[in-house]
Coordinates of C-alpha atoms and ligand atoms in Angstrom, one line a residue:
M1 CA -3.1 10.8 27.0
T2 CA -0.6 7.7 25.3
S3 CA 1.0 5.2 27.7
Q4 CA 4.3 3.5 27.1
I5 CA 2.3 0.0 25.8
K6 CA 5.1 -3.2 25.8
Q7 CA 4.6 -5.4 23.2
A8 CA 4.4 -8.8 23.3
L9 CA 8.5 -10.4 23.0
R10 CA 7.5 -13.0 19.8
L11 CA 6.3 -9.2 18.4
N12 CA 10.3 -7.9 18.8
L13 CA 11.2 -8.9 15.0
P14 CA 12.4 -6.3 12.4
A15 CA 9.7 -4.2 10.7
Y16 CA 7.3 -6.1 7.8
P17 CA 9.8 -5.8 4.5
F18 CA 7.1 -5.2 3.1
A19 CA 5.2 -2.6 5.4
E20 CA 8.8 -0.7 5.4
L21 CA 8.9 -0.4 1.8
E22 CA 4.8 0.6 1.1
R23 CA 6.4 3.5 3.7
K24 CA 8.5 4.5 2.1
A25 CA 6.8 4.9 -1.1
S26 CA 3.9 7.0 0.4
E27 CA 6.8 9.0 1.4
I28 CA 8.1 10.1 -2.2
K29 CA 4.6 10.1 -3.3
A30 CA 3.7 12.9 -0.6
S31 CA 6.8 14.8 -1.7
G32 CA 5.9 15.3 -4.9
R33 CA 8.5 13.5 -7.1
P34 CA 8.0 10.6 -9.9
L35 CA 7.9 6.7 -8.3
F36 CA 8.7 4.1 -10.1
D37 CA 7.5 0.8 -7.6
L38 CA 9.1 -2.7 -8.8
S39 CA 8.4 -3.1 -5.3
I40 CA 5.7 -5.1 -3.9
G41 CA 4.1 -7.8 -6.6
D42 CA 0.8 -6.0 -6.5
P43 CA -0.6 -6.2 -9.9
D44 CA -1.2 -2.9 -11.2
L45 CA -3.9 -5.2 -14.2
S46 CA -7.6 -5.4 -13.4
P47 CA -9.4 -8.5 -12.7
P48 CA -11.2 -11.3 -14.9
S49 CA -14.4 -7.7 -15.0
F50 CA -16.5 -11.4 -14.3
L51 CA -15.0 -11.3 -11.1
I52 CA -17.0 -8.3 -10.2
D53 CA -20.0 -9.5 -11.8
A54 CA -19.8 -12.3 -9.3
I55 CA -19.4 -10.4 -6.2
N56 CA -21.8 -7.5 -7.7
K57 CA -24.7 -11.0 -7.4
A58 CA -23.6 -12.9 -4.3
L59 CA -23.7 -8.7 -3.0
E60 CA -27.7 -9.6 -3.3
D61 CA -28.1 -12.6 -1.8
P62 CA -29.4 -12.5 2.2
R63 CA -26.7 -15.3 2.4
S64 CA -23.2 -13.2 2.5
H65 CA -25.7 -10.3 5.5
Q66 CA -24.8 -13.6 7.5
Y67 CA -21.4 -15.0 8.8
P68 CA -19.7 -17.2 6.3
S69 CA -18.5 -20.5 6.4
C70 CA -15.0 -20.7 8.3
R71 CA -13.9 -23.6 6.0
G72 CA -15.9 -21.9 2.8
D73 CA -18.8 -22.1 0.8
R74 CA -19.8 -25.9 0.5
D75 CA -20.4 -24.7 -3.4
V76 CA -17.5 -22.8 -4.2
R77 CA -15.2 -25.7 -1.7
S78 CA -16.9 -28.1 -4.2
S79 CA -15.6 -25.9 -7.2
V80 CA -11.5 -25.7 -6.0
A81 CA -12.3 -29.7 -5.9
R82 CA -13.4 -30.4 -9.5
W83 CA -10.9 -27.0 -10.6
F84 CA -8.2 -29.6 -8.9
K85 CA -9.0 -32.2 -10.8
G86 CA -9.1 -30.2 -14.0
R87 CA -5.8 -28.4 -13.7
F88 CA -4.0 -31.1 -11.7
G89 CA -6.1 -34.3 -11.7
V90 CA -5.7 -35.0 -8.6
D91 CA -9.1 -36.5 -7.0
I92 CA -10.0 -34.1 -3.4
D93 CA -12.7 -34.0 -1.0
P94 CA -14.2 -30.9 -1.0
D95 CA -15.5 -31.6 2.7
K96 CA -12.6 -33.1 4.0
Q97 CA -9.7 -31.7 2.3
V98 CA -10.4 -27.8 1.3
C99 CA -9.8 -24.9 3.2
I100 CA -11.4 -21.8 1.4
L101 CA -8.5 -18.4 3.5
I102 CA -8.6 -14.9 3.6
G103 CA -5.8 -15.4 0.9
A104 CA -3.0 -17.7 1.0
K105 CA -0.7 -15.8 3.9
E106 CA -2.7 -16.6 6.4
G107 CA -3.4 -19.8 6.3
L108 CA 0.9 -20.4 6.0
G109 CA 0.7 -18.2 9.0
N110 CA -1.9 -20.7 10.9
I111 CA -0.7 -23.6 9.7
A112 CA 1.8 -23.3 11.8
R113 CA 0.0 -21.9 14.6
A114 CA -2.0 -25.0 14.4
L115 CA 1.0 -27.9 14.5
V116 CA 4.3 -26.1 16.2
N117 CA 5.2 -26.3 20.1
P118 CA 6.9 -24.0 20.8
G119 CA 10.9 -25.4 20.5
D120 CA 9.8 -27.8 17.5
I121 CA 11.7 -26.5 14.1
V122 CA 10.5 -25.1 11.8
A123 CA 12.5 -25.4 7.9
T124 CA 12.5 -22.5 6.0
P125 CA 13.7 -21.8 2.5
D126 CA 16.7 -18.5 2.0
P127 CA 15.7 -16.2 0.2
A128 CA 12.0 -16.9 1.0
Y129 CA 8.7 -15.1 0.9
P130 CA 8.8 -14.0 4.7
V131 CA 5.7 -14.4 6.3
Y132 CA 7.3 -18.4 6.5
F133 CA 10.5 -17.6 8.5
R134 CA 8.3 -15.2 10.5
A135 CA 4.3 -15.9 11.1
G136 CA 5.3 -19.6 10.6
C137 CA 8.6 -19.4 13.4
K138 CA 9.5 -16.3 14.8
L139 CA 5.9 -15.9 15.6
V140 CA 4.5 -19.9 16.8
D141 CA 8.5 -19.6 19.3
G142 CA 9.8 -22.1 16.5
R143 CA 13.3 -23.1 16.0
Q144 CA 14.1 -21.9 12.2
L145 CA 16.1 -24.9 10.3
G146 CA 17.2 -22.0 7.0
I147 CA 17.7 -23.8 3.5
K148 CA 20.2 -21.5 1.1
L149 CA 18.5 -22.0 -1.9
D150 CA 21.6 -21.0 -4.6
P151 CA 21.5 -20.1 -8.2
E152 CA 23.9 -23.1 -8.9
N153 CA 21.7 -25.5 -7.4
G154 CA 18.7 -23.3 -9.8
F155 CA 17.1 -21.5 -6.1
L156 CA 16.3 -25.4 -5.0
P157 CA 17.4 -26.9 -1.8
D158 CA 19.3 -29.9 -0.9
L159 CA 16.2 -31.6 0.8
S160 CA 19.2 -33.9 2.9
K161 CA 19.8 -31.2 5.0
I162 CA 16.5 -31.0 5.9
K163 CA 16.1 -32.5 9.7
N164 CA 13.7 -33.4 12.1
A165 CA 11.1 -30.3 11.1
K166 CA 7.6 -29.9 12.1
I167 CA 7.0 -27.9 8.7
L168 CA 8.9 -27.4 5.8
Y169 CA 7.8 -25.0 3.8
L170 CA 8.7 -24.9 -0.3
N171 CA 7.4 -22.5 -2.6
Y172 CA 7.3 -23.0 -6.1
P173 CA 7.3 -20.9 -8.7
N174 CA 9.3 -19.0 -6.2
N175 CA 9.4 -15.4 -4.8
P176 CA 11.9 -13.6 -4.9
T177 CA 13.4 -15.9 -7.3
G178 CA 10.9 -16.5 -10.2
A179 CA 12.7 -20.7 -10.5
E180 CA 9.8 -23.1 -11.0
A181 CA 10.5 -26.8 -9.9
P182 CA 11.3 -29.7 -12.3
D183 CA 9.8 -33.2 -11.6
D184 CA 12.7 -34.8 -10.5
F185 CA 12.8 -32.4 -8.0
L186 CA 9.6 -32.9 -6.9
V187 CA 9.9 -36.9 -7.6
E188 CA 12.8 -36.3 -5.0
L189 CA 10.1 -34.1 -2.3
A190 CA 7.3 -36.6 -2.3
D191 CA 10.7 -39.0 -1.1
L192 CA 12.1 -37.0 2.0
V193 CA 7.1 -36.6 3.1
K194 CA 7.4 -40.4 3.2
Q195 CA 10.5 -40.7 5.0
N196 CA 9.6 -37.9 7.6
P197 CA 5.4 -39.2 8.6
D198 CA 5.7 -36.3 11.7
M199 CA 6.2 -33.3 9.4
T200 CA 3.8 -31.2 7.3
L201 CA 5.2 -29.9 3.9
V202 CA 3.2 -26.9 3.6
Y203 CA 3.6 -26.2 -0.6
D204 CA 3.1 -22.7 -1.5
M205 CA 1.7 -22.2 -4.9
A206 CA 0.6 -19.2 -5.3
Y207 CA 2.0 -18.9 -8.1
S208 CA 0.7 -22.1 -9.6
E209 CA -1.0 -20.2 -12.8
M210 CA 1.7 -17.3 -13.4
S211 CA 4.0 -19.9 -15.0
F212 CA 4.8 -18.3 -18.9
N213 CA 5.5 -21.3 -20.9
R214 CA 4.6 -24.2 -18.7
P215 CA 1.7 -25.1 -16.1
P216 CA 3.9 -26.2 -13.0
R217 CA 2.1 -29.4 -11.2
S218 CA 1.1 -30.1 -7.3
I219 CA 2.9 -32.0 -5.2
L220 CA 0.0 -33.8 -4.7
E221 CA -0.4 -35.1 -7.9
F222 CA 3.3 -36.4 -6.2
T223 CA 2.0 -37.7 -2.4
P224 CA -1.0 -36.9 -1.0
D225 CA 0.3 -36.0 2.5
A226 CA 1.8 -32.9 1.8
V227 CA -0.4 -29.4 2.3
E228 CA -0.8 -27.2 -0.3
F229 CA -1.6 -23.4 -0.7
H230 CA -3.3 -21.6 -4.0
S231 CA -4.0 -17.8 -4.2
L232 CA -6.9 -15.9 -6.2
S233 CA -4.4 -13.1 -5.6
K234 CA -1.5 -13.2 -8.3
M235 CA -3.8 -15.0 -10.7
A236 CA -6.3 -12.9 -10.9
C237 CA -5.0 -9.9 -10.6
A238 CA -7.2 -9.9 -6.7
T239 CA -4.9 -9.1 -4.1
G240 CA -7.5 -7.0 -2.5
F241 CA -9.8 -9.6 -2.6
R242 CA -8.3 -11.4 -0.3
V243 CA -8.9 -15.3 -1.5
G244 CA -7.2 -18.4 -1.4
F245 CA -7.0 -22.1 -0.1
A246 CA -5.7 -24.7 0.9
V247 CA -6.3 -28.4 0.1
G248 CA -4.4 -31.8 0.5
E249 CA -4.1 -34.5 3.9
P250 CA -7.3 -34.3 5.8
N251 CA -5.6 -34.0 9.0
R252 CA -3.7 -31.2 8.3
I253 CA -6.8 -29.0 6.8
S254 CA -8.6 -30.5 9.8
A255 CA -5.7 -28.8 12.0
L256 CA -5.8 -25.8 9.9
I257 CA -9.5 -25.2 10.2
R258 CA -10.1 -25.7 14.1
M259 CA -6.9 -22.7 14.5
K260 CA -9.1 -20.5 11.9
E261 CA -12.3 -21.3 14.0
E262 CA -10.6 -20.2 17.5
I263 CA -10.0 -17.2 15.6
D264 CA -11.8 -15.8 12.1
S265 CA -15.4 -16.4 10.8
G266 CA -14.1 -16.6 7.0
V267 CA -13.8 -15.0 3.8
P268 CA -17.0 -12.9 3.2
L269 CA -19.0 -14.8 0.7
P270 CA -19.0 -12.2 -2.5
F271 CA -15.4 -12.8 -2.2
Q272 CA -15.6 -17.1 -2.0
R273 CA -18.5 -16.3 -5.1
A274 CA -15.1 -14.4 -7.3
L275 CA -13.3 -17.1 -6.6
A276 CA -15.5 -20.0 -7.5
A277 CA -16.3 -17.6 -10.9
M278 CA -12.4 -18.1 -11.4
L279 CA -11.9 -21.6 -10.8
D280 CA -14.9 -22.1 -13.1
A281 CA -14.0 -20.4 -15.9
Y282 CA -10.9 -23.2 -16.4
D283 CA -12.0 -25.7 -19.5
G284 CA -9.8 -28.4 -17.9
S285 CA -5.8 -27.0 -17.6
T286 CA -7.0 -24.3 -19.5
P287 CA -7.4 -21.3 -18.0
P288 CA -9.5 -17.8 -19.7
P289 CA -8.8 -15.9 -21.6
E290 CA -7.6 -13.6 -19.3
V291 CA -4.7 -15.5 -17.9
F292 CA -3.0 -15.4 -21.1
K293 CA -3.2 -12.0 -21.0
Y294 CA -2.1 -11.4 -17.8
R295 CA 1.1 -13.6 -18.3
E296 CA 1.6 -12.5 -22.0
I297 CA 2.0 -9.1 -20.1
F298 CA 4.5 -10.2 -17.6
S299 CA 6.4 -11.8 -19.3
R300 CA 7.3 -8.9 -22.6
R301 CA 7.9 -6.2 -18.5
K302 CA 9.9 -9.1 -17.2
T303 CA 12.3 -9.5 -21.4
L304 CA 12.1 -5.7 -21.2
L305 CA 13.7 -5.2 -17.8
S306 CA 15.7 -8.6 -17.8
D307 CA 17.6 -7.1 -20.9
A308 CA 18.1 -3.7 -20.5
L309 CA 20.4 -5.1 -16.7
E310 CA 22.0 -7.6 -18.4
K311 CA 22.8 -5.5 -21.3
H312 CA 24.7 -3.8 -18.2
G313 CA 25.9 -5.7 -17.4
F314 CA 23.7 -7.5 -14.0
D315 CA 23.9 -10.5 -13.7
I316 CA 19.9 -11.6 -14.3
F317 CA 18.5 -15.4 -12.8
R318 CA 16.0 -15.5 -16.1
T319 CA 13.1 -17.4 -15.4
D320 CA 9.3 -17.9 -17.0
A321 CA 7.8 -18.0 -14.8
T322 CA 6.5 -15.4 -11.7
F323 CA 6.3 -11.2 -12.4
Y324 CA 9.8 -11.3 -10.6
I325 CA 13.3 -10.6 -11.7
W326 CA 16.0 -10.9 -9.7
F327 CA 19.2 -10.4 -10.1
R328 CA 22.4 -10.0 -8.0
V329 CA 24.8 -6.8 -7.4
G330 CA 27.0 -7.7 -5.0
D331 CA 28.3 -6.1 -1.8
D332 CA 26.6 -2.7 -3.9
E333 CA 22.8 -4.1 -2.6
L334 CA 22.0 -2.2 0.3
P335 CA 24.0 1.2 -1.4
F336 CA 22.5 -0.2 -4.9
I337 CA 19.2 0.1 -3.7
A338 CA 19.2 3.9 -1.6
R339 CA 20.8 5.0 -5.5
A340 CA 18.0 3.7 -7.1
L341 CA 15.2 5.0 -4.1
E342 CA 16.8 8.7 -4.9
R343 CA 15.2 8.6 -8.6
G344 CA 12.5 7.1 -7.4
V345 CA 13.0 3.6 -8.0
L346 CA 11.9 1.9 -5.3
L347 CA 13.1 -2.0 -5.5
T348 CA 13.3 -4.5 -2.5
P349 CA 16.8 -5.8 -1.1
G350 CA 17.1 -9.7 -1.6
S351 CA 18.8 -9.7 2.7
G352 CA 14.9 -8.8 3.5
F353 CA 13.7 -12.6 1.7
G354 CA 17.3 -13.9 4.7
S355 CA 20.8 -13.7 4.7
N356 CA 21.6 -16.1 2.1
G357 CA 19.8 -13.3 -0.2
K358 CA 22.5 -10.7 0.5
G359 CA 24.1 -9.4 -2.2
W360 CA 20.3 -9.7 -4.5
V361 CA 17.8 -7.7 -5.8
R362 CA 14.3 -8.3 -6.8
A363 CA 12.6 -6.4 -8.9
S364 CA 8.5 -7.2 -9.9
V365 CA 6.4 -5.9 -13.1
T366 CA 3.6 -5.2 -11.6
A367 CA 3.7 -1.7 -13.3
P368 CA 2.3 -0.1 -16.5
D369 CA 4.8 -0.7 -18.8
E370 CA 5.8 3.2 -18.7
T371 CA 6.9 2.7 -15.9
V372 CA 8.7 -0.1 -15.7
S373 CA 10.7 1.2 -19.4
A374 CA 11.4 4.6 -17.6
A375 CA 13.0 2.5 -14.6
A376 CA 14.9 0.2 -16.7
E377 CA 16.3 3.5 -18.2
I378 CA 17.2 4.9 -14.1
L379 CA 18.8 1.5 -13.1
T380 CA 20.8 1.2 -16.1
G381 CA 22.2 4.6 -15.3
L382 CA 23.6 3.7 -12.0
V383 CA 26.1 1.4 -12.9
Ligands
PLP401 C1 5.2 -16.7 -1.8 C2 3.9 -16.2 -2.0 N1 3.1 -17.4 -0.9 C3 1.5 -16.4 -1.0 C4 1.7 -15.3 -1.1 C5 0.5 -14.3 0.0 O1 -1.3 -14.6 -0.8 P1 -2.2 -13.9 -0.6 O2 -2.3 -12.5 -1.4 O3 -3.5 -14.8 -1.3 O4 -2.7 -13.6 0.7 C6 2.5 -13.8 -1.6 C7 2.8 -13.1 -1.9 O5 2.8 -12.2 -2.1 C8 3.4 -15.0 -1.7 O6 4.5 -14.1 -2.5

C-alpha cells in the first residue's frame, strides 16, 4: 500500500532540469522514434584505456574491498598536487588542500552545506549550472543573489554587484555559454576575494581541459583564498566514474571534508586510481594524446553545428571551449525546443539555467558526428 509521504519543504523545487530531459529522452526511445540527443553534457567518447587498466588493477588490491578514505587516498591526493604544480605552477599541500570527491557535483553541493547558514546570501551566476542555485543555495536555506551574465560582457559577471555573499559560485570555462575568463578578469576576482575575507569563492573548473586553443588559468594562480573544483568527467570522458576533486584554501577544504565525513565514505579506490592515472599521464601542462583527440572531435562538431545554425540566421555565442553551443532564439525558446523535440532533437532550454537564460538554447555536441549532422539538418529546417 502506498502512503502519501510529504517531502521536506526544501525539496519543493521544480524537477531537476536534466532529470526531466533524461525522462523525455527515454520516452522517445521507448516509442521507437529516432532520437538526436544534444541535451546533457555526457560525452559519447570512451575514456583512455589506461584508466580502465588502472581500475582493473586496483580491483585486485585488497585495500579496494574496504572503506575508502573520505578525503581521498594519500597517493591520489599527491597525484593531484603534482598535477596542479605541472599544470598551473601552483604548490598544493596534499594533506591540507585536497579533497577527492564523488564527482565535482557532490562537492559543489556539500561545500554549501559546510559553510552556509539559513538566510546567508549565496551569489550564483545567471545563467549557471543549476547545482549552484539548487544544492548550493535552496537546499541549504540560503538567499540567492543572482548575478547576470550577458553576451555584451562575454558572459562575465559585474563583480561590483556582489555584496555580503557567504559563497560566490563561478565557473569558467562556462556551462552553459562556453565563455572563458580572461586574465584581467581573474585579477579583478582575486581583488574581490581580498576585499571580502568572509566570502568563499567556489571556482568550478570542471571544463579546465576542454579549452581548444589555450589552457585556462586556475584562480589559485591569482589568490590562495579560494576553493577550486575539478572533475575527471569531462577531462577523460568518464562521467560514470564519479570522481573529481577540490583544491584550495585549507580551512575551507577542511570544512568540506568535515561535512563529507558525516555523509559519505569517499570514492571507491579503483576510481580514485583512475583519476591518479589520468593526472599522472600529464607531462607538465601537456595532457596525454587522448585529451587532444577529445578536443579535436568536440571542436570540429561545435564548428559543424554552429556554422549550420549561423547560416540559417541563428545568433551563436561562438567560443573555443566546452562542448556546448549557446544560441539565441528570442521569445521562441520553448516553442522552438518543442518543435525540435517533435522531430526527435533534444535540446536544453536556456531558462533551465536561470531566468536570464530565457531566450537561449544549449546544444551539447556529446553525440556521434552523424547525430550532430542529422540534428543540424533538422534544426535548420525549423526556421
Ligand atoms: C559546470 C559544471 N560543474 C560540475 C559538473 C559536474 O561534474 P561531475 O560529473 O564531476 O560531478 C558539471 C556537469 O555537467 C558542470 O557542467
